[in-house]
Protein backbone atom coordinates (compact mmCIF):
# COMPACT_ATOMS: atom_id res chain seq x y z
CA UNK A 1 0.00 0.00 0.00
CA UNK A 2 1.43 3.36 -0.95
CA UNK A 3 1.56 6.49 1.15
CA UNK A 4 -0.68 8.28 -1.36
CA UNK A 5 -3.40 5.66 -0.93
CA UNK A 6 -3.27 6.10 2.83
CA UNK A 7 -3.27 9.88 2.45
CA UNK A 8 -6.36 9.83 0.21
CA UNK A 9 -8.17 7.50 2.61
CA UNK A 10 -7.32 9.71 5.58
CA UNK A 11 -8.27 12.92 3.79
CA UNK A 12 -11.53 11.48 2.55
CA UNK A 13 -12.42 10.09 5.98
CA UNK A 14 -11.76 13.42 7.68
CA UNK A 15 -13.60 15.55 5.13
CA UNK A 16 -16.45 13.24 4.07
CA UNK A 17 -17.11 10.97 7.07
CA UNK A 18 -16.21 13.29 9.95
CA UNK A 19 -17.06 16.51 8.04
CA UNK A 20 -13.85 18.24 9.13
CA UNK A 21 -13.04 21.37 7.11
CA UNK A 22 -10.22 20.46 4.70
CA UNK A 23 -7.75 23.18 5.88
CA UNK A 24 -7.65 21.53 9.33
CA UNK A 25 -6.35 18.27 7.83
CA UNK A 26 -4.09 20.07 5.37
CA UNK A 27 -2.49 22.09 8.15
CA UNK A 28 -1.95 18.99 10.30
CA UNK A 29 -0.35 17.04 7.44
CA UNK A 30 1.86 19.93 6.39
CA UNK A 31 3.06 20.35 9.99
CA UNK A 32 4.08 16.66 10.13
CA UNK A 33 5.38 15.89 6.64
CA UNK A 34 9.15 15.91 6.30
CA UNK A 35 8.90 16.83 2.63
CA UNK A 36 5.66 18.83 2.75
CA UNK A 37 4.94 21.24 -0.07
CA UNK A 38 2.28 23.89 0.62
CA UNK A 39 0.83 24.05 -2.89
CA UNK A 40 0.77 20.30 -3.46
CA UNK A 41 -0.61 19.56 0.00
CA UNK A 42 -3.38 22.14 -0.15
CA UNK A 43 -4.35 21.27 -3.70
CA UNK A 44 -4.56 17.59 -2.76
CA UNK A 45 -6.78 18.30 0.22
CA UNK A 46 -9.03 20.55 -1.88
CA UNK A 47 -9.23 17.82 -4.53
CA UNK A 48 -10.29 15.20 -2.00
CA UNK A 49 -12.71 17.60 -0.31
CA UNK A 50 -14.23 18.46 -3.69
CA UNK A 51 -13.65 22.19 -3.30
CA UNK A 52 -10.55 22.69 -5.43
CA UNK A 53 -9.89 23.76 -9.00
CA UNK A 54 -10.61 20.26 -10.29
CA UNK A 55 -12.87 20.13 -13.33
CA UNK A 56 -14.38 16.75 -12.44
CA UNK A 57 -18.16 16.97 -12.15
CA UNK A 58 -18.52 14.40 -9.38
CA UNK A 59 -17.95 14.24 -5.65
CA UNK A 60 -15.32 11.78 -4.41
CA UNK A 61 -16.21 9.82 -1.31
CA UNK A 62 -13.68 7.04 -0.84
CA UNK A 63 -14.99 3.99 0.96
CA UNK A 64 -12.38 3.04 3.59
CA UNK A 65 -13.45 -0.62 3.61
CA UNK A 66 -13.43 -1.15 -0.16
CA UNK A 67 -10.17 0.83 -0.45
CA UNK A 68 -8.59 -1.43 2.17
CA UNK A 69 -9.87 -4.56 0.47
CA UNK A 70 -8.59 -3.33 -2.90
CA UNK A 71 -5.11 -2.23 -1.86
CA UNK A 72 -4.53 -4.65 1.04
CA UNK A 73 -6.58 -7.72 0.02
CA UNK A 74 -4.97 -10.05 2.55
CA UNK A 75 -4.89 -7.50 5.37
CA UNK A 76 -1.12 -7.80 5.76
CA UNK A 77 -0.51 -4.05 5.91
CA UNK A 78 -3.19 -3.52 8.55
CA UNK A 79 -1.97 -6.41 10.69
CA UNK A 80 1.59 -5.04 10.52
CA UNK A 81 0.71 -1.50 11.58
CA UNK A 82 -2.39 -2.12 13.73
CA UNK A 83 -1.39 -4.87 16.16
CA UNK A 84 -4.80 -4.71 17.85
CA UNK A 85 -6.22 -6.35 14.70
CA UNK A 86 -3.41 -8.85 14.07
CA UNK A 87 -5.57 -11.73 15.36
CA UNK A 88 -8.22 -11.25 12.65
CA UNK A 89 -7.79 -13.41 9.54
CA UNK A 90 -7.57 -12.09 5.98
CA UNK A 91 -9.86 -9.27 4.95
CA UNK A 92 -11.62 -9.36 8.34
CA UNK A 93 -9.16 -6.66 9.45
CA UNK A 94 -11.06 -4.18 7.28
CA UNK A 95 -14.38 -4.72 9.10
CA UNK A 96 -13.48 -5.53 12.72
CA UNK A 97 -16.89 -4.31 13.99
CA UNK A 98 -18.49 -7.26 12.18
CA UNK A 99 -16.50 -9.79 14.22
CA UNK A 100 -17.25 -10.67 17.84
CA UNK A 101 -13.55 -10.57 18.75
CA UNK A 102 -12.73 -7.51 16.62
CA UNK A 103 -12.16 -5.24 19.59
CA UNK A 104 -10.87 -7.67 22.17
CA UNK A 105 -7.30 -6.35 21.97
CA UNK A 106 -8.17 -2.71 22.53
CA UNK A 107 -9.14 -1.66 19.02
CA UNK A 108 -11.72 1.14 19.37
CA UNK A 109 -15.32 0.75 18.29
CA UNK A 110 -16.41 2.23 14.97
CA UNK A 111 -17.22 5.93 15.40
CA UNK A 112 -19.27 6.48 12.23
CA UNK A 113 -21.23 4.48 9.71
CA UNK A 114 -19.60 5.24 6.35
CA UNK A 115 -22.78 4.73 4.33
CA UNK A 116 -24.71 7.23 6.46
CA UNK A 117 -21.88 9.79 6.43
CA UNK A 118 -21.43 9.38 2.67
CA UNK A 119 -25.09 10.26 2.19
CA UNK A 120 -24.72 13.23 4.55
CA UNK A 121 -21.71 14.49 2.57
CA UNK A 122 -23.60 14.18 -0.72
CA UNK A 123 -26.62 15.97 0.78
CA UNK A 124 -24.38 18.82 1.94
CA UNK A 125 -22.78 19.15 -1.50
CA UNK A 126 -26.20 19.28 -3.19
CA UNK A 127 -27.31 21.97 -0.74
CA UNK A 128 -24.13 23.98 -1.35
CA UNK A 129 -24.59 23.76 -5.13
CA UNK A 130 -28.04 25.29 -4.80
CA UNK A 131 -26.77 28.31 -2.80
CA UNK A 132 -24.48 29.67 -5.49
CA UNK A 133 -26.99 29.62 -8.33
GROMACS .gro file of N, CA, C and O in nm, residues 54-119:
model
  264
   54UNK      N    1  -1.044   2.146  -0.948
   54UNK     CA    2  -1.061   2.026  -1.029
   54UNK      C    3  -1.185   2.040  -1.116
   54UNK      O    4  -1.290   2.082  -1.070
   55UNK      N    5  -1.173   2.000  -1.241
   55UNK     CA    6  -1.287   2.013  -1.333
   55UNK      C    7  -1.382   1.894  -1.328
   55UNK      O    8  -1.482   1.892  -1.398
   56UNK      N    9  -1.353   1.794  -1.248
   56UNK     CA   10  -1.438   1.675  -1.244
   56UNK      C   11  -1.575   1.710  -1.189
   56UNK      O   12  -1.587   1.777  -1.087
   57UNK      N   13  -1.680   1.661  -1.254
   57UNK     CA   14  -1.816   1.697  -1.215
   57UNK      C   15  -1.876   1.608  -1.106
   57UNK      O   16  -1.996   1.609  -1.087
   58UNK      N   17  -1.798   1.530  -1.038
   58UNK     CA   18  -1.852   1.440  -0.938
   58UNK      C   19  -1.784   1.462  -0.803
   58UNK      O   20  -1.679   1.522  -0.794
   59UNK      N   21  -1.848   1.412  -0.700
   59UNK     CA   22  -1.795   1.424  -0.565
   59UNK      C   23  -1.730   1.292  -0.528
   59UNK      O   24  -1.790   1.186  -0.539
   60UNK      N   25  -1.605   1.298  -0.482
   60UNK     CA   26  -1.532   1.178  -0.441
   60UNK      C   27  -1.560   1.148  -0.295
   60UNK      O   28  -1.538   1.233  -0.210
   61UNK      N   29  -1.606   1.027  -0.269
   61UNK     CA   30  -1.621   0.982  -0.131
   61UNK      C   31  -1.560   0.842  -0.129
   61UNK      O   32  -1.625   0.745  -0.168
   62UNK      N   33  -1.435   0.833  -0.087
   62UNK     CA   34  -1.368   0.704  -0.084
   62UNK      C   35  -1.424   0.618   0.027
   62UNK      O   36  -1.443   0.665   0.140
   63UNK      N   37  -1.450   0.493  -0.003
   63UNK     CA   38  -1.499   0.399   0.096
   63UNK      C   39  -1.379   0.333   0.163
   63UNK      O   40  -1.303   0.262   0.097
   64UNK      N   41  -1.358   0.358   0.294
   64UNK     CA   42  -1.238   0.304   0.359
   64UNK      C   43  -1.231   0.152   0.358
   64UNK      O   44  -1.123   0.095   0.349
   65UNK      N   45  -1.346   0.085   0.362
   65UNK     CA   46  -1.345  -0.062   0.361
   65UNK      C   47  -1.307  -0.114   0.223
   65UNK      O   48  -1.216  -0.197   0.209
   66UNK      N   49  -1.374  -0.065   0.119
   66UNK     CA   50  -1.343  -0.115  -0.016
   66UNK      C   51  -1.201  -0.075  -0.058
   66UNK      O   52  -1.134  -0.150  -0.129
   67UNK      N   53  -1.154   0.043  -0.015
   67UNK     CA   54  -1.017   0.083  -0.045
   67UNK      C   55  -0.918  -0.014   0.022
   67UNK      O   56  -0.819  -0.055  -0.039
   68UNK      N   57  -0.945  -0.048   0.147
   68UNK     CA   58  -0.859  -0.143   0.217
   68UNK      C   59  -0.859  -0.279   0.150
   68UNK      O   60  -0.754  -0.342   0.133
   69UNK      N   61  -0.976  -0.325   0.113
   69UNK     CA   62  -0.987  -0.456   0.047
   69UNK      C   63  -0.917  -0.455  -0.089
   69UNK      O   64  -0.858  -0.555  -0.128
   70UNK      N   65  -0.922  -0.342  -0.158
   70UNK     CA   66  -0.859  -0.333  -0.290
   70UNK      C   67  -0.707  -0.328  -0.282
   70UNK      O   68  -0.636  -0.395  -0.357
   71UNK      N   69  -0.655  -0.245  -0.191
   71UNK     CA   70  -0.511  -0.223  -0.186
   71UNK      C   71  -0.438  -0.309  -0.083
   71UNK      O   72  -0.316  -0.314  -0.082
   72UNK      N   73  -0.512  -0.376   0.003
   72UNK     CA   74  -0.453  -0.465   0.104
   72UNK      C   75  -0.543  -0.588   0.116
   72UNK      O   76  -0.602  -0.615   0.220
   73UNK      N   77  -0.558  -0.665   0.006
   73UNK     CA   78  -0.658  -0.772   0.002
   73UNK      C   79  -0.640  -0.881   0.107
   73UNK      O   80  -0.738  -0.943   0.147
   74UNK      N   81  -0.519  -0.903   0.153
   74UNK     CA   82  -0.497  -1.005   0.255
   74UNK      C   83  -0.489  -0.947   0.396
   74UNK      O   84  -0.474  -1.021   0.493
   75UNK      N   85  -0.495  -0.815   0.407
   75UNK     CA   86  -0.489  -0.750   0.537
   75UNK      C   87  -0.352  -0.745   0.599
   75UNK      O   88  -0.337  -0.712   0.717
   76UNK      N   89  -0.248  -0.776   0.522
   76UNK     CA   90  -0.112  -0.780   0.576
   76UNK      C   91  -0.066  -0.644   0.627
   76UNK      O   92  -0.003  -0.635   0.733
   77UNK      N   93  -0.094  -0.540   0.552
   77UNK     CA   94  -0.051  -0.405   0.591
   77UNK      C   95  -0.118  -0.365   0.723
   77UNK      O   96  -0.052  -0.315   0.814
   78UNK      N   97  -0.247  -0.388   0.732
   78UNK     CA   98  -0.319  -0.352   0.855
   78UNK      C   99  -0.265  -0.430   0.973
   78UNK      O  100  -0.239  -0.374   1.080
   79UNK      N  101  -0.247  -0.560   0.956
   79UNK     CA  102  -0.197  -0.641   1.069
   79UNK      C  103  -0.057  -0.597   1.111
   79UNK      O  104  -0.023  -0.602   1.229
   80UNK      N  105   0.023  -0.550   1.017
   80UNK     CA  106   0.159  -0.504   1.052
   80UNK      C  107   0.154  -0.377   1.135
   80UNK      O  108   0.229  -0.361   1.231
   81UNK      N  109   0.071  -0.281   1.096
   81UNK     CA  110   0.071  -0.150   1.158
   81UNK      C  111  -0.038  -0.129   1.263
   81UNK      O  112  -0.036  -0.029   1.334
   82UNK      N  113  -0.132  -0.221   1.271
   82UNK     CA  114  -0.239  -0.212   1.373
   82UNK      C  115  -0.240  -0.344   1.449
   82UNK      O  116  -0.320  -0.434   1.420
   83UNK      N  117  -0.152  -0.359   1.546
   83UNK     CA  118  -0.139  -0.487   1.616
   83UNK      C  119  -0.267  -0.531   1.687
   83UNK      O  120  -0.287  -0.650   1.710
   84UNK      N  121  -0.354  -0.436   1.719
   84UNK     CA  122  -0.480  -0.471   1.785
   84UNK      C  123  -0.571  -0.554   1.695
   84UNK      O  124  -0.666  -0.618   1.742
   85UNK      N  125  -0.541  -0.557   1.565
   85UNK     CA  126  -0.622  -0.635   1.470
   85UNK      C  127  -0.547  -0.755   1.414
   85UNK      O  128  -0.598  -0.827   1.329
   86UNK      N  129  -0.426  -0.778   1.462
   86UNK     CA  130  -0.341  -0.885   1.407
   86UNK      C  131  -0.405  -1.024   1.419
   86UNK      O  132  -0.374  -1.113   1.341
   87UNK      N  133  -0.495  -1.042   1.516
   87UNK     CA  134  -0.557  -1.173   1.536
   87UNK      C  135  -0.669  -1.204   1.436
   87UNK      O  136  -0.712  -1.318   1.424
   88UNK      N  137  -0.715  -1.103   1.361
   88UNK     CA  138  -0.822  -1.125   1.265
   88UNK      C  139  -0.765  -1.179   1.134
   88UNK      O  140  -0.666  -1.130   1.084
   89UNK      N  141  -0.830  -1.280   1.077
   89UNK     CA  142  -0.779  -1.341   0.954
   89UNK      C  143  -0.816  -1.262   0.829
   89UNK      O  144  -0.922  -1.198   0.822
   90UNK      N  145  -0.728  -1.264   0.730
   90UNK     CA  146  -0.757  -1.209   0.598
   90UNK      C  147  -0.819  -1.072   0.596
   90UNK      O  148  -0.777  -0.982   0.668
   91UNK      N  149  -0.922  -1.057   0.513
   91UNK     CA  150  -0.986  -0.927   0.495
   91UNK      C  151  -1.071  -0.885   0.615
   91UNK      O  152  -1.122  -0.774   0.619
   92UNK      N  153  -1.085  -0.971   0.714
   92UNK     CA  154  -1.162  -0.936   0.834
   92UNK      C  155  -1.105  -0.813   0.904
   92UNK      O  156  -1.178  -0.742   0.974
   93UNK      N  157  -0.978  -0.784   0.882
   93UNK     CA  158  -0.916  -0.666   0.945
   93UNK      C  159  -0.981  -0.536   0.898
   93UNK      O  160  -0.973  -0.435   0.966
   94UNK      N  161  -1.045  -0.539   0.782
   94UNK     CA  162  -1.106  -0.418   0.728
   94UNK      C  163  -1.246  -0.390   0.784
   94UNK      O  164  -1.298  -0.280   0.768
   95UNK      N  165  -1.305  -0.489   0.850
   95UNK     CA  166  -1.438  -0.472   0.910
   95UNK      C  167  -1.441  -0.535   1.050
   95UNK      O  168  -1.522  -0.624   1.077
   96UNK      N  169  -1.356  -0.489   1.141
   96UNK     CA  170  -1.348  -0.553   1.272
   96UNK      C  171  -1.478  -0.544   1.352
   96UNK      O  172  -1.504  -0.630   1.437
   97UNK      N  173  -1.562  -0.445   1.327
   97UNK     CA  174  -1.689  -0.431   1.399
   97UNK      C  175  -1.787  -0.543   1.365
   97UNK      O  176  -1.883  -0.564   1.436
   98UNK      N  177  -1.762  -0.616   1.257
   98UNK     CA  178  -1.849  -0.726   1.218
   98UNK      C  179  -1.809  -0.858   1.284
   98UNK      O  180  -1.875  -0.958   1.264
   99UNK      N  181  -1.701  -0.857   1.361
   99UNK     CA  182  -1.650  -0.979   1.422
   99UNK      C  183  -1.658  -0.968   1.574
   99UNK      O  184  -1.619  -0.867   1.632
  100UNK      N  185  -1.707  -1.073   1.638
  100UNK     CA  186  -1.725  -1.067   1.784
  100UNK      C  187  -1.596  -1.039   1.861
  100UNK      O  188  -1.598  -0.978   1.966
  101UNK      N  189  -1.483  -1.080   1.806
  101UNK     CA  190  -1.355  -1.057   1.875
  101UNK      C  191  -1.276  -0.944   1.809
  101UNK      O  192  -1.156  -0.930   1.832
  102UNK      N  193  -1.341  -0.859   1.732
  102UNK     CA  194  -1.273  -0.751   1.662
  102UNK      C  195  -1.210  -0.648   1.753
  102UNK      O  196  -1.108  -0.589   1.720
  103UNK      N  197  -1.269  -0.625   1.869
  103UNK     CA  198  -1.216  -0.524   1.959
  103UNK      C  199  -1.157  -0.578   2.087
  103UNK      O  200  -1.129  -0.502   2.180
  104UNK      N  201  -1.133  -0.707   2.092
  104UNK     CA  202  -1.087  -0.767   2.217
  104UNK      C  203  -0.946  -0.724   2.257
  104UNK      O  204  -0.910  -0.733   2.374
  105UNK      N  205  -0.868  -0.675   2.165
  105UNK     CA  206  -0.730  -0.635   2.197
  105UNK      C  207  -0.715  -0.483   2.203
  105UNK      O  208  -0.607  -0.430   2.180
  106UNK      N  209  -0.824  -0.415   2.233
  106UNK     CA  210  -0.817  -0.271   2.253
  106UNK      C  211  -0.845  -0.185   2.131
  106UNK      O  212  -0.831  -0.063   2.137
  107UNK      N  213  -0.881  -0.247   2.019
  107UNK     CA  214  -0.914  -0.166   1.902
  107UNK      C  215  -1.045  -0.092   1.930
  107UNK      O  216  -1.142  -0.152   1.977
  108UNK      N  217  -1.051   0.037   1.903
  108UNK     CA  218  -1.172   0.114   1.937
  108UNK      C  219  -1.292   0.076   1.852
  108UNK      O  220  -1.278   0.027   1.740
  109UNK      N  221  -1.410   0.102   1.904
  109UNK     CA  222  -1.532   0.075   1.829
  109UNK      C  223  -1.545   0.175   1.715
  109UNK      O  224  -1.488   0.285   1.719
  110UNK      N  225  -1.619   0.137   1.615
  110UNK     CA  226  -1.641   0.223   1.497
  110UNK      C  227  -1.712   0.350   1.542
  110UNK      O  228  -1.810   0.346   1.616
  111UNK      N  229  -1.665   0.466   1.496
  111UNK     CA  230  -1.722   0.593   1.540
  111UNK      C  231  -1.827   0.648   1.444
  111UNK      O  232  -1.907   0.733   1.484
  112UNK      N  233  -1.826   0.605   1.319
  112UNK     CA  234  -1.927   0.648   1.223
  112UNK      C  235  -1.962   0.534   1.131
  112UNK      O  236  -1.883   0.441   1.110
  113UNK      N  237  -2.080   0.542   1.073
  113UNK     CA  238  -2.123   0.448   0.971
  113UNK      C  239  -2.094   0.515   0.837
  113UNK      O  240  -2.154   0.619   0.804
  114UNK      N  241  -2.002   0.459   0.760
  114UNK     CA  242  -1.960   0.524   0.635
  114UNK      C  243  -2.077   0.550   0.542
  114UNK      O  244  -2.085   0.658   0.481
  115UNK      N  245  -2.167   0.455   0.527
  115UNK     CA  246  -2.278   0.473   0.433
  115UNK      C  247  -2.364   0.594   0.472
  115UNK      O  248  -2.403   0.674   0.386
  116UNK      N  249  -2.391   0.610   0.600
  116UNK     CA  250  -2.471   0.723   0.646
  116UNK      C  251  -2.396   0.855   0.627
  116UNK      O  252  -2.455   0.955   0.584
  117UNK      N  253  -2.267   0.856   0.657
  117UNK     CA  254  -2.188   0.979   0.643
  117UNK      C  255  -2.165   1.014   0.496
  117UNK      O  256  -2.158   1.131   0.460
  118UNK      N  257  -2.154   0.913   0.411
  118UNK     CA  258  -2.143   0.938   0.267
  118UNK      C  259  -2.268   1.011   0.219
  118UNK      O  260  -2.259   1.110   0.146
  119UNK      N  261  -2.384   0.961   0.259
  119UNK     CA  262  -2.509   1.026   0.219
  119UNK      C  263  -2.517   1.168   0.273
  119UNK      O  264  -2.560   1.260   0.203
   0.00000   0.00000   0.00000
